[in-house]
Coordinates of C-alpha atoms and ligand atoms in Angstrom, one line a residue:
M1 CA -4.3 6.5 24.3
K2 CA -3.1 3.7 27.0
E3 CA 0.1 2.8 26.0
Q4 CA -0.1 -0.5 27.6
N5 CA -3.1 -1.5 25.3
L6 CA -1.6 -0.4 22.0
H7 CA -1.0 -3.1 19.1
S8 CA 2.6 -3.1 18.8
S9 CA 3.0 -5.0 15.6
I10 CA 2.3 -4.5 12.2
S11 CA 0.7 -7.5 10.3
H12 CA 2.6 -9.2 7.3
I13 CA -0.5 -8.7 5.3
I14 CA -2.0 -5.1 5.2
L15 CA -5.6 -4.4 4.1
G16 CA -5.4 -1.6 1.5
T17 CA -8.5 0.5 1.0
W18 CA -7.8 2.6 -1.9
A19 CA -10.9 1.0 -4.1
M20 CA -13.2 1.5 -1.2
G21 CA -12.6 5.1 -1.4
G22 CA -15.0 4.6 -4.6
N23 CA -13.5 7.4 -6.6
H24 CA -10.5 5.9 -8.5
W25 CA -11.6 2.2 -8.9
G26 CA -15.0 2.4 -10.0
T27 CA -17.7 2.2 -7.4
C28 CA -17.2 0.0 -4.1
D29 CA -20.2 -1.1 -2.4
D30 CA -20.2 0.2 1.5
A31 CA -21.7 -2.9 2.7
D32 CA -18.9 -5.2 0.8
A33 CA -16.1 -2.9 1.9
L34 CA -17.1 -3.1 5.7
R35 CA -17.7 -6.9 5.4
A36 CA -14.1 -7.0 3.6
I37 CA -12.5 -5.0 6.8
E38 CA -14.5 -7.2 9.1
T39 CA -13.1 -10.4 7.3
A40 CA -9.7 -9.3 7.4
I41 CA -9.3 -8.4 11.3
D42 CA -11.2 -12.0 11.9
N43 CA -8.6 -13.6 10.1
G44 CA -5.4 -11.8 11.9
I45 CA -5.0 -8.9 9.7
N46 CA -4.3 -6.6 12.3
T47 CA -3.1 -3.5 10.0
I48 CA -5.2 -1.4 7.8
D49 CA -4.0 1.2 5.4
T50 CA -5.8 4.3 4.3
A51 CA -5.6 7.9 3.1
P52 CA -7.6 11.0 3.2
V53 CA -7.6 10.9 -0.6
Y54 CA -9.1 7.5 -0.8
G55 CA -12.5 8.6 -1.8
D56 CA -12.0 12.2 -0.3
G57 CA -12.4 11.0 3.2
H58 CA -15.1 8.0 2.4
A59 CA -12.4 5.2 3.1
E60 CA -11.6 6.7 6.2
E61 CA -15.3 6.9 7.4
L62 CA -15.7 3.2 6.3
V63 CA -12.6 2.0 8.4
G64 CA -13.7 4.1 11.3
K65 CA -17.1 2.4 11.1
A66 CA -15.4 -0.9 10.8
I67 CA -13.1 -0.5 13.8
R68 CA -15.4 0.6 16.2
G69 CA -15.3 -1.1 19.5
K70 CA -12.1 -2.8 18.4
R71 CA -9.9 0.0 17.8
E72 CA -7.3 -1.5 20.5
K73 CA -6.8 -4.7 18.3
I74 CA -5.8 -2.6 15.2
F75 CA -2.5 -1.1 13.8
L76 CA -4.0 1.7 12.0
A77 CA -1.9 3.8 8.8
T78 CA -3.0 6.6 7.3
K79 CA -1.2 9.4 5.4
C80 CA -1.1 13.1 5.1
G81 CA -0.1 15.8 2.7
L82 CA -2.4 15.4 -0.7
D83 CA -5.1 18.5 -0.3
I84 CA -8.5 17.1 -0.8
Y85 CA -9.9 20.3 0.6
T86 CA -8.8 23.2 -1.6
N87 CA -6.3 22.3 -4.4
K88 CA -7.3 19.2 -5.6
Y89 CA -4.6 16.3 -4.6
Q90 CA -1.9 19.2 -4.6
R91 CA 1.1 18.0 -2.6
N92 CA 1.1 20.0 0.7
L93 CA 3.2 18.7 3.7
S94 CA 3.5 22.1 5.5
P95 CA 3.1 22.1 9.1
S96 CA -0.5 23.9 9.3
Y97 CA -1.8 21.5 6.2
I98 CA -0.7 18.3 8.0
E99 CA -2.3 19.8 11.3
R100 CA -5.7 20.2 9.4
D101 CA -5.4 17.0 7.6
L102 CA -4.5 14.9 10.8
A103 CA -7.4 16.5 12.6
E104 CA -9.6 15.7 10.0
S105 CA -8.4 12.0 9.8
L106 CA -8.7 11.5 13.7
K107 CA -12.4 12.6 13.0
R108 CA -13.5 10.3 10.3
L109 CA -11.5 7.3 11.8
G110 CA -13.3 8.0 15.1
T111 CA -9.9 7.6 17.1
D112 CA -7.6 9.9 18.9
Y113 CA -4.6 8.2 17.5
I114 CA -3.0 7.1 14.2
D115 CA -0.4 4.1 14.9
L116 CA 1.5 4.9 11.4
Y117 CA 1.0 8.3 9.9
Q118 CA 2.8 8.6 6.5
C119 CA 3.7 11.3 4.3
H120 CA 1.7 10.5 1.2
W121 CA 4.3 12.0 -1.4
P122 CA 7.0 14.0 -1.1
D123 CA 6.5 17.9 -1.3
P124 CA 9.4 19.9 -3.0
Q125 CA 7.8 23.1 -1.7
T126 CA 8.1 22.4 2.0
P127 CA 11.5 21.5 3.4
I128 CA 11.4 18.0 5.0
E129 CA 12.7 19.5 8.1
E130 CA 9.7 21.3 8.8
T131 CA 7.6 18.5 8.1
M132 CA 9.1 16.2 10.4
S133 CA 9.4 18.6 13.1
A134 CA 5.4 19.1 12.6
L135 CA 5.2 15.5 12.7
M136 CA 7.5 14.7 16.0
H137 CA 5.3 17.4 17.6
F138 CA 2.1 15.4 16.9
H139 CA 4.0 12.4 18.1
K140 CA 4.7 14.2 21.4
Q141 CA 1.2 15.1 21.6
G142 CA 0.3 11.4 21.4
K143 CA -1.9 11.7 18.3
I144 CA 0.5 9.6 16.1
R145 CA 2.6 6.4 17.4
Y146 CA 5.2 6.3 14.4
I147 CA 6.3 8.2 11.4
G148 CA 6.4 6.8 8.0
V149 CA 6.7 8.0 4.4
S150 CA 5.7 6.7 1.1
N151 CA 6.7 7.1 -2.5
Y152 CA 10.3 8.9 -1.2
T153 CA 13.4 8.4 -3.1
L154 CA 16.6 7.6 -1.3
A155 CA 17.7 11.1 -1.2
E156 CA 14.7 11.8 0.5
L157 CA 14.7 9.2 2.9
E158 CA 18.0 10.2 4.0
A159 CA 16.9 13.5 4.6
V160 CA 14.3 12.3 6.7
M161 CA 16.8 10.2 8.7
R162 CA 18.7 13.3 9.6
C163 CA 15.5 14.9 11.3
T164 CA 13.9 11.7 12.9
S165 CA 13.6 7.9 13.0
L166 CA 11.7 6.7 10.3
F167 CA 9.2 3.4 11.2
S168 CA 8.6 2.3 7.8
L169 CA 8.6 3.2 3.8
Q170 CA 5.4 2.4 1.6
S171 CA 6.1 2.0 -2.0
H172 CA 5.3 0.7 -5.3
Y173 CA 6.7 -3.0 -5.9
S174 CA 5.5 -6.3 -7.0
L175 CA 6.5 -8.7 -10.0
L176 CA 5.4 -6.1 -12.4
E177 CA 7.2 -3.1 -10.7
R178 CA 10.7 -3.5 -9.6
T179 CA 12.3 0.0 -9.4
V180 CA 13.0 0.1 -5.9
E181 CA 14.7 -2.8 -5.9
S182 CA 18.1 -0.6 -7.3
D183 CA 18.5 1.7 -4.5
V184 CA 15.8 2.0 -1.9
L185 CA 15.0 -1.6 -0.7
P186 CA 18.8 -2.2 -0.1
W187 CA 18.8 1.0 1.9
C188 CA 15.6 0.0 4.0
R189 CA 17.3 -3.4 5.0
K190 CA 20.6 -1.7 6.0
N191 CA 18.7 1.3 7.9
D192 CA 16.2 -1.3 9.4
V193 CA 13.4 0.9 8.0
R194 CA 10.3 -1.5 7.5
F195 CA 9.3 -1.8 3.8
L196 CA 5.6 -1.8 2.7
S197 CA 4.9 -2.6 -0.7
Y198 CA 1.7 -1.5 -2.3
G199 CA 0.3 -2.5 -5.7
S200 CA 1.3 -6.0 -4.3
L201 CA -1.3 -7.8 -6.6
G202 CA -0.7 -5.3 -9.6
A203 CA -3.8 -3.8 -9.3
G204 CA -5.4 -7.1 -9.7
I205 CA -3.9 -8.3 -13.0
L206 CA -1.8 -10.6 -10.7
T207 CA -4.8 -12.5 -9.5
G208 CA -4.7 -14.0 -13.1
K209 CA -8.6 -13.0 -13.4
Y210 CA -8.2 -11.2 -16.7
V211 CA -9.0 -13.1 -19.8
E212 CA -7.8 -9.8 -21.9
C213 CA -6.0 -7.0 -21.6
K214 CA -8.8 -4.8 -20.0
R215 CA -9.1 -1.3 -20.7
F216 CA -10.3 1.2 -17.8
P217 CA -11.8 4.6 -18.1
S218 CA -9.3 7.6 -17.9
G219 CA -10.4 8.7 -14.3
D220 CA -9.8 4.9 -13.0
A221 CA -6.2 4.6 -10.9
R222 CA -5.8 1.4 -13.5
S223 CA -5.3 3.6 -16.4
F224 CA -3.5 6.4 -14.8
F225 CA -1.2 4.9 -12.0
Y226 CA -0.1 1.6 -13.1
R227 CA 1.9 1.2 -16.1
F228 CA 1.1 -2.3 -16.9
F229 CA -2.4 -2.4 -18.2
K230 CA -1.3 -1.9 -21.6
P231 CA -1.7 -4.2 -24.9
R232 CA 2.2 -3.9 -25.3
Y233 CA 2.8 -5.5 -22.3
W234 CA -0.2 -8.0 -22.3
P235 CA 1.7 -11.2 -24.1
R236 CA 4.6 -11.4 -21.3
V237 CA 2.2 -10.4 -18.5
C238 CA 0.4 -13.6 -19.6
Q239 CA 3.3 -15.6 -19.4
L240 CA 3.9 -14.5 -16.2
V241 CA 0.5 -15.2 -14.7
D242 CA 0.5 -18.5 -16.4
A243 CA 3.5 -19.7 -14.5
M244 CA 1.9 -18.1 -11.2
K245 CA -1.3 -20.2 -12.0
E246 CA 0.9 -23.4 -12.4
M247 CA 2.6 -22.8 -9.2
A248 CA -1.0 -21.8 -7.3
L249 CA -2.5 -24.8 -8.5
S250 CA -0.1 -27.4 -6.9
R251 CA -0.5 -25.6 -3.6
G252 CA -3.9 -25.1 -3.6
V253 CA -3.9 -21.5 -3.3
K254 CA -5.2 -18.6 -5.7
P255 CA -2.6 -17.3 -8.2
G256 CA -2.6 -13.8 -6.0
V257 CA -0.8 -15.6 -3.3
I258 CA 1.9 -16.4 -5.6
A259 CA 2.4 -12.8 -5.9
L260 CA 2.4 -12.0 -2.4
V261 CA 4.7 -14.7 -1.1
W262 CA 7.2 -13.7 -3.9
L263 CA 7.4 -10.2 -2.4
L264 CA 7.4 -11.7 1.3
Q265 CA 10.3 -14.0 0.3
Q266 CA 12.3 -10.4 -0.6
P267 CA 14.5 -10.2 2.4
A268 CA 13.7 -6.2 2.6
V269 CA 9.9 -6.7 2.4
T270 CA 8.3 -6.8 5.8
S271 CA 4.6 -6.3 4.8
V272 CA 2.5 -6.6 1.5
I273 CA -0.5 -4.2 1.4
V274 CA -3.3 -5.8 -0.5
G275 CA -6.3 -3.8 -1.7
A276 CA -9.4 -5.5 -1.6
R277 CA -13.3 -4.5 -2.0
S278 CA -15.1 -7.7 -1.0
A279 CA -15.0 -10.3 1.9
Q280 CA -14.4 -13.1 -0.8
Q281 CA -11.2 -11.1 -2.2
V282 CA -9.7 -10.9 1.5
Q283 CA -10.4 -14.6 1.9
D284 CA -8.6 -15.6 -1.5
N285 CA -5.8 -13.6 -0.6
I286 CA -4.9 -14.7 3.1
P287 CA -3.7 -18.1 2.9
L288 CA 0.0 -17.6 3.0
G289 CA 1.0 -19.7 5.9
G290 CA 2.9 -22.5 4.7
V291 CA 3.1 -21.4 1.3
N292 CA 6.7 -21.5 -0.1
L293 CA 8.3 -20.7 -3.2
T294 CA 11.3 -23.0 -4.2
D295 CA 14.5 -21.3 -5.6
S296 CA 13.7 -22.5 -9.0
D297 CA 10.3 -21.0 -8.6
M298 CA 11.9 -17.6 -7.5
R299 CA 14.3 -17.6 -10.4
L300 CA 11.1 -18.5 -13.2
L301 CA 9.3 -15.6 -11.6
D302 CA 12.2 -13.5 -11.6
H303 CA 12.9 -14.1 -15.5
L304 CA 9.2 -13.8 -16.6
S305 CA 8.8 -10.6 -14.4
Q306 CA 12.0 -9.1 -15.8
K307 CA 10.8 -10.1 -19.4
V308 CA 7.8 -7.9 -19.0
Y309 CA 9.3 -4.7 -20.2
A310 CA 12.4 -5.9 -21.8
K311 CA 12.5 -4.3 -25.5
E312 CA 11.3 -6.3 -28.1
Q313 CA 13.9 -8.5 -29.8
Ligands
LIG1 N1 1.0 5.0 -1.0 C1 0.8 5.2 -2.4 O1 0.9 6.1 -3.1 C2 -0.2 4.2 -2.6 C3 -0.7 3.6 -3.9 C4 -1.2 2.6 -4.3 C5 -1.7 1.9 -3.7 N2 -1.6 2.2 -2.0 C6 -2.3 1.3 -1.1 O2 -2.1 -0.1 -1.4 C7 -3.2 -0.7 -1.2 C8 -3.3 -1.8 -2.4 O3 -2.7 -1.6 -3.6 P1 -3.2 -1.5 -4.8 O4 -4.4 -0.7 -4.5 O5 -2.3 -0.4 -5.9 O6 -3.9 -2.7 -5.4 P2 -3.4 -4.2 -5.4 O7 -3.5 -4.7 -3.9 O8 -2.2 -4.7 -6.1 O9 -4.8 -4.8 -5.9 C9 -5.8 -4.5 -5.4 C10 -6.8 -4.8 -6.2 O10 -7.0 -6.1 -6.9 C11 -8.4 -6.5 -6.8 N3 -8.3 -7.9 -6.3 C12 -8.0 -8.2 -5.0 N4 -7.8 -9.3 -4.7 C13 -8.5 -10.0 -5.5 C14 -9.1 -11.3 -5.4 N5 -8.7 -12.1 -4.5 N6 -9.2 -11.6 -6.8 C15 -9.6 -10.9 -7.8 N7 -9.4 -9.7 -7.6 C16 -8.8 -8.8 -6.6 C17 -9.4 -5.5 -6.5 O11 -9.8 -4.6 -7.4 P3 -11.0 -5.1 -8.5 O12 -12.0 -5.7 -7.9 O13 -11.5 -3.7 -8.9 O14 -10.4 -6.0 -9.6 C18 -8.3 -4.8 -5.3 O15 -8.8 -3.7 -5.2 C19 -4.1 0.6 -1.6 O16 -5.5 0.0 -1.4 C20 -3.7 1.5 -0.8 O17 -4.1 1.4 0.5 C21 -0.6 3.2 -1.8

């Protein structure tokens, strides 16, 4: 790894690759996925977020293929600590597991360093000190440049900060999932820890493409991971999405862009991770430059988004 050639900054939009793994979002065509990654890079999205668990290594392999010959232009983020080898998806942030996870990710990604290495989910069985000391060891070896975590609570974040400096937290945040606003987001801002939102498009529902409350098979992430694909929320989701569509129309962008701009106008949010499975989706999500939401737009979106989970009157 040559320090002077490294890409130092993370982009405001990050391409997410969970759907490209092909195991939890229906099938995804590899050629489409590769074109999506290329389109993102060609349009200035220099940061790609992946994980071993996305397709049990498949998404990382695709990313590795797509960035061959362009590695130094990319800020590459992957994760560790969900067992894909022996104990299906069990959390494991022990030093020996991370060593194996990292070695396999490096192989699949075709690189000798990861820019941002993130603990995917907290592992209550492993003391945070042990995990962080392993990560610092790999940092000293030059295999990882920055340490990040994902899905950590405030108490877990504070424990991490007692061991090492933290580059970023990745967590679920969007107009349809605002739990982090109460404690984690203000903490990140105060402690200069970058906040990367995932689920930024509400797993697709905030693009406004669904005309009815879609049901997904039980193994699909949209039925087991995201709480808003439910008939009882649908009428209020529609009210929110209709307002977004109007705002998008007057600005000549797609409704999903409104969801991304809303996130980027939150003071603590530094980047939005946006999943895509095709070049067209990437292009639809890009035109953020110059799109601003007014105070009154922000108030309306805030109101309609809070209403989605409010108890029936
Ligand atoms: N750390 C974690 O625990 C964690 C958890 C979840 C996600 N993530 C990361 O965050 C990334 C993004 O979050 P997410 O996967 O939750 O979903 P998201 O970004 O909210 O939504 C992405 C999905 O929306 C659909 N979509 C995207 N652009 C579209 C467009 N222009 N028009 C219509 N549909 C569009 C695509 O799915 P369809 O084509 O199938 O509709 C796409 O896969 C993931 O890929 C992953 O990198 C991390």
